[in-house]
Amino acid sequence: QVQLRESGGGLVQPGGSLRLACAAPGRIFSINVLAWYRQVPGKQRELVASIIGYGTTNYIDSVKGRFTISRDNAKNVGYLEMSSLKSEDTAVYYCYARGLEYGSDQPEDYWGQGTQVTVSS
């Protein structure tokens, strides 16, 4: 079973910054979609940011200008740079990728287990 691994979450004050990382095992390659989702208790998991292919990025309105999604293909790692954090950004953040696993010609969906981000003074 192949999974993604998030890191970088933690407690930060409002206005602060965090960088989340999403590490994909080497067996996963040719990632076509990299995305970050977040979820709070009692609410639906929402898409925060995504990279389609190698260039097109998308963000929900609430994080535009504050969050930046990127990927380092050489390291097989994705990132979510978060700045000017607000209390409403508090959530468990999940990494998602759609790509190929070595030995397969069928793209699959991969998820991490999530990392907690808490924005509080």
PDB file of C-alpha atoms in Angstrom:
ATOM      1  CA  GLN A   1       0.000   0.000   0.000  1.00  0.00           C
ATOM      2  CA  VAL A   2       1.398   3.360  -1.036  1.00  0.00           C
ATOM      3  CA  GLN A   3       0.598   6.551   0.853  1.00  0.00           C
ATOM      4  CA  LEU A   4       1.660  10.161   0.857  1.00  0.00           C
ATOM      5  CA  ARG A   5       3.247  11.677   3.942  1.00  0.00           C
ATOM      6  CA  GLU A   6       2.489  15.195   5.126  1.00  0.00           C
ATOM      7  CA  SER A   7       4.641  17.187   7.497  1.00  0.00           C
ATOM      8  CA  GLY A   8       5.073  20.745   8.698  1.00  0.00           C
ATOM      9  CA  GLY A   9       1.879  21.286  10.596  1.00  0.00           C
ATOM     10  CA  GLY A  10       1.767  22.792  14.038  1.00  0.00           C
ATOM     11  CA  LEU A  11       0.632  25.690  16.161  1.00  0.00           C
ATOM     12  CA  VAL A  12       1.113  29.188  14.820  1.00  0.00           C
ATOM     13  CA  GLN A  13      -0.154  32.614  15.806  1.00  0.00           C
ATOM     14  CA  PRO A  14      -2.483  34.565  13.550  1.00  0.00           C
ATOM     15  CA  GLY A  15      -0.461  36.287  10.870  1.00  0.00           C
ATOM     16  CA  GLY A  16       2.222  33.654  11.031  1.00  0.00           C
ATOM     17  CA  SER A  17       3.495  31.281   8.394  1.00  0.00           C
ATOM     18  CA  LEU A  18       3.930  27.560   7.903  1.00  0.00           C
ATOM     19  CA  ARG A  19       5.171  25.358   5.115  1.00  0.00           C
ATOM     20  CA  LEU A  20       3.567  22.000   4.646  1.00  0.00           C
ATOM     21  CA  ALA A  21       5.335  19.261   2.745  1.00  0.00           C
ATOM     22  CA  CYS A  22       3.936  16.227   1.005  1.00  0.00           C
ATOM     23  CA  ALA A  23       6.368  13.443   0.278  1.00  0.00           C
ATOM     24  CA  ALA A  24       5.481  10.845  -2.297  1.00  0.00           C
ATOM     25  CA  PRO A  25       7.287   7.508  -2.399  1.00  0.00           C
ATOM     26  CA  GLY A  26       9.549   6.934  -5.337  1.00  0.00           C
ATOM     27  CA  ARG A  27       7.178   4.309  -6.638  1.00  0.00           C
ATOM     28  CA  ILE A  28       4.716   7.080  -7.420  1.00  0.00           C
ATOM     29  CA  PHE A  29       5.673   9.088 -10.467  1.00  0.00           C
ATOM     30  CA  SER A  30       4.149  10.949 -13.376  1.00  0.00           C
ATOM     31  CA  ILE A  31       1.941  12.826 -10.939  1.00  0.00           C
ATOM     32  CA  ASN A  32      -0.633  14.734 -12.931  1.00  0.00           C
ATOM     33  CA  VAL A  33      -2.486  16.336 -10.045  1.00  0.00           C
ATOM     34  CA  LEU A  34      -1.103  17.516  -6.725  1.00  0.00           C
ATOM     35  CA  ALA A  35      -3.514  19.100  -4.308  1.00  0.00           C
ATOM     36  CA  TRP A  36      -4.032  20.133  -0.728  1.00  0.00           C
ATOM     37  CA  TYR A  37      -7.325  19.684   1.056  1.00  0.00           C
ATOM     38  CA  ARG A  38      -8.357  20.661   4.541  1.00  0.00           C
ATOM     39  CA  GLN A  39     -11.085  19.579   6.888  1.00  0.00           C
ATOM     40  CA  VAL A  40     -12.458  20.713  10.216  1.00  0.00           C
ATOM     41  CA  PRO A  41     -14.794  18.695  12.428  1.00  0.00           C
ATOM     42  CA  GLY A  42     -18.371  18.810  11.236  1.00  0.00           C
ATOM     43  CA  LYS A  43     -17.521  20.257   7.847  1.00  0.00           C
ATOM     44  CA  GLN A  44     -16.872  18.815   4.431  1.00  0.00           C
ATOM     45  CA  ARG A  45     -13.311  18.386   3.293  1.00  0.00           C
ATOM     46  CA  GLU A  46     -12.511  21.206   0.910  1.00  0.00           C
ATOM     47  CA  LEU A  47      -9.971  21.657  -1.829  1.00  0.00           C
ATOM     48  CA  VAL A  48      -7.543  24.410  -0.918  1.00  0.00           C
ATOM     49  CA  ALA A  49      -5.027  24.447  -3.749  1.00  0.00           C
ATOM     50  CA  SER A  50      -3.949  22.308  -6.657  1.00  0.00           C
ATOM     51  CA  ILE A  51      -1.434  21.984  -9.431  1.00  0.00           C
ATOM     52  CA  ILE A  52      -2.641  20.410 -12.633  1.00  0.00           C
ATOM     53  CA  GLY A  53       0.092  18.944 -14.741  1.00  0.00           C
ATOM     54  CA  TYR A  54       3.250  20.946 -14.377  1.00  0.00           C
ATOM     55  CA  GLY A  55       1.919  24.471 -14.371  1.00  0.00           C
ATOM     56  CA  THR A  56      -1.707  25.313 -13.776  1.00  0.00           C
ATOM     57  CA  THR A  57      -2.426  26.280 -10.184  1.00  0.00           C
ATOM     58  CA  ASN A  58      -5.759  26.889  -8.540  1.00  0.00           C
ATOM     59  CA  TYR A  59      -6.750  28.247  -5.152  1.00  0.00           C
ATOM     60  CA  ILE A  60      -9.947  28.777  -3.286  1.00  0.00           C
ATOM     61  CA  ASP A  61     -10.729  32.444  -2.892  1.00  0.00           C
ATOM     62  CA  SER A  62     -10.140  32.504   0.839  1.00  0.00           C
ATOM     63  CA  VAL A  63      -6.448  31.637   0.482  1.00  0.00           C
ATOM     64  CA  LYS A  64      -5.532  33.532  -2.670  1.00  0.00           C
ATOM     65  CA  GLY A  65      -2.568  35.776  -2.076  1.00  0.00           C
ATOM     66  CA  ARG A  66      -1.686  33.936   1.120  1.00  0.00           C
ATOM     67  CA  PHE A  67      -1.033  30.319   0.099  1.00  0.00           C
ATOM     68  CA  THR A  68       1.275  29.004  -2.592  1.00  0.00           C
ATOM     69  CA  ILE A  69       1.320  25.448  -3.864  1.00  0.00           C
ATOM     70  CA  SER A  70       4.430  24.084  -5.511  1.00  0.00           C
ATOM     71  CA  ARG A  71       6.216  20.876  -6.308  1.00  0.00           C
ATOM     72  CA  ASP A  72       9.790  19.692  -6.484  1.00  0.00           C
ATOM     73  CA  ASN A  73       9.834  16.927  -9.035  1.00  0.00           C
ATOM     74  CA  ALA A  74      13.417  15.938  -8.294  1.00  0.00           C
ATOM     75  CA  LYS A  75      12.558  15.254  -4.663  1.00  0.00           C
ATOM     76  CA  ASN A  76       9.056  13.975  -5.395  1.00  0.00           C
ATOM     77  CA  VAL A  77       7.715  16.420  -2.835  1.00  0.00           C
ATOM     78  CA  GLY A  78       4.892  18.927  -2.913  1.00  0.00           C
ATOM     79  CA  TYR A  79       4.565  22.001  -0.735  1.00  0.00           C
ATOM     80  CA  LEU A  80       1.970  24.376   0.549  1.00  0.00           C
ATOM     81  CA  GLU A  81       3.426  27.676   1.712  1.00  0.00           C
ATOM     82  CA  MET A  82       0.999  29.437   4.013  1.00  0.00           C
ATOM     83  CA  SER A  83       1.337  33.005   5.208  1.00  0.00           C
ATOM     84  CA  SER A  84      -0.848  35.565   6.938  1.00  0.00           C
ATOM     85  CA  LEU A  85      -2.587  32.679   8.611  1.00  0.00           C
ATOM     86  CA  LYS A  86      -5.997  33.200  10.129  1.00  0.00           C
ATOM     87  CA  SER A  87      -7.886  31.288  12.771  1.00  0.00           C
ATOM     88  CA  GLU A  88     -10.253  30.025  10.106  1.00  0.00           C
ATOM     89  CA  ASP A  89      -7.317  28.265   8.455  1.00  0.00           C
ATOM     90  CA  THR A  90      -7.226  25.876  11.386  1.00  0.00           C
ATOM     91  CA  ALA A  91      -7.833  22.387  10.043  1.00  0.00           C
ATOM     92  CA  VAL A  92      -6.290  19.068   9.252  1.00  0.00           C
ATOM     93  CA  TYR A  93      -4.530  19.440   5.936  1.00  0.00           C
ATOM     94  CA  TYR A  94      -4.356  16.508   3.555  1.00  0.00           C
ATOM     95  CA  CYS A  95      -2.163  15.993   0.544  1.00  0.00           C
ATOM     96  CA  TYR A  96      -3.621  14.384  -2.554  1.00  0.00           C
ATOM     97  CA  ALA A  97      -1.954  13.176  -5.701  1.00  0.00           C
ATOM     98  CA  ARG A  98      -3.096  11.457  -8.814  1.00  0.00           C
ATOM     99  CA  GLY A  99      -0.437   9.632 -10.733  1.00  0.00           C
ATOM    100  CA  LEU A 100       1.163   6.381 -11.672  1.00  0.00           C
ATOM    101  CA  GLU A 101       2.845   3.816  -9.504  1.00  0.00           C
ATOM    102  CA  TYR A 102       5.853   2.083 -10.948  1.00  0.00           C
ATOM    103  CA  GLY A 103       4.755  -1.010 -12.801  1.00  0.00           C
ATOM    104  CA  SER A 104       1.261   0.245 -13.501  1.00  0.00           C
ATOM    105  CA  ASP A 105      -0.245   2.040 -16.453  1.00  0.00           C
ATOM    106  CA  GLN A 106      -3.389   3.047 -14.596  1.00  0.00           C
ATOM    107  CA  PRO A 107      -3.442   6.324 -12.674  1.00  0.00           C
ATOM    108  CA  GLU A 108      -4.568   6.118  -9.086  1.00  0.00           C
ATOM    109  CA  ASP A 109      -5.514   8.451  -6.262  1.00  0.00           C
ATOM    110  CA  TYR A 110      -3.203   8.786  -3.276  1.00  0.00           C
ATOM    111  CA  TRP A 111      -3.783  10.473   0.058  1.00  0.00           C
ATOM    112  CA  GLY A 112      -1.762  11.340   3.091  1.00  0.00           C
ATOM    113  CA  GLN A 113      -2.964  10.894   6.645  1.00  0.00           C
ATOM    114  CA  GLY A 114      -3.134  14.605   7.318  1.00  0.00           C
ATOM    115  CA  THR A 115      -1.250  17.132   9.398  1.00  0.00           C
ATOM    116  CA  GLN A 116      -2.850  19.440  11.940  1.00  0.00           C
ATOM    117  CA  VAL A 117      -2.565  23.184  11.480  1.00  0.00           C
ATOM    118  CA  THR A 118      -3.762  25.282  14.387  1.00  0.00           C
ATOM    119  CA  VAL A 119      -3.833  29.059  14.160  1.00  0.00           C
ATOM    120  CA  SER A 120      -4.380  30.563  17.578  1.00  0.00           C
ATOM    121  CA  SER A 121      -3.066  33.376  19.715  1.00  0.00           C
TER     122      SER A 121
END
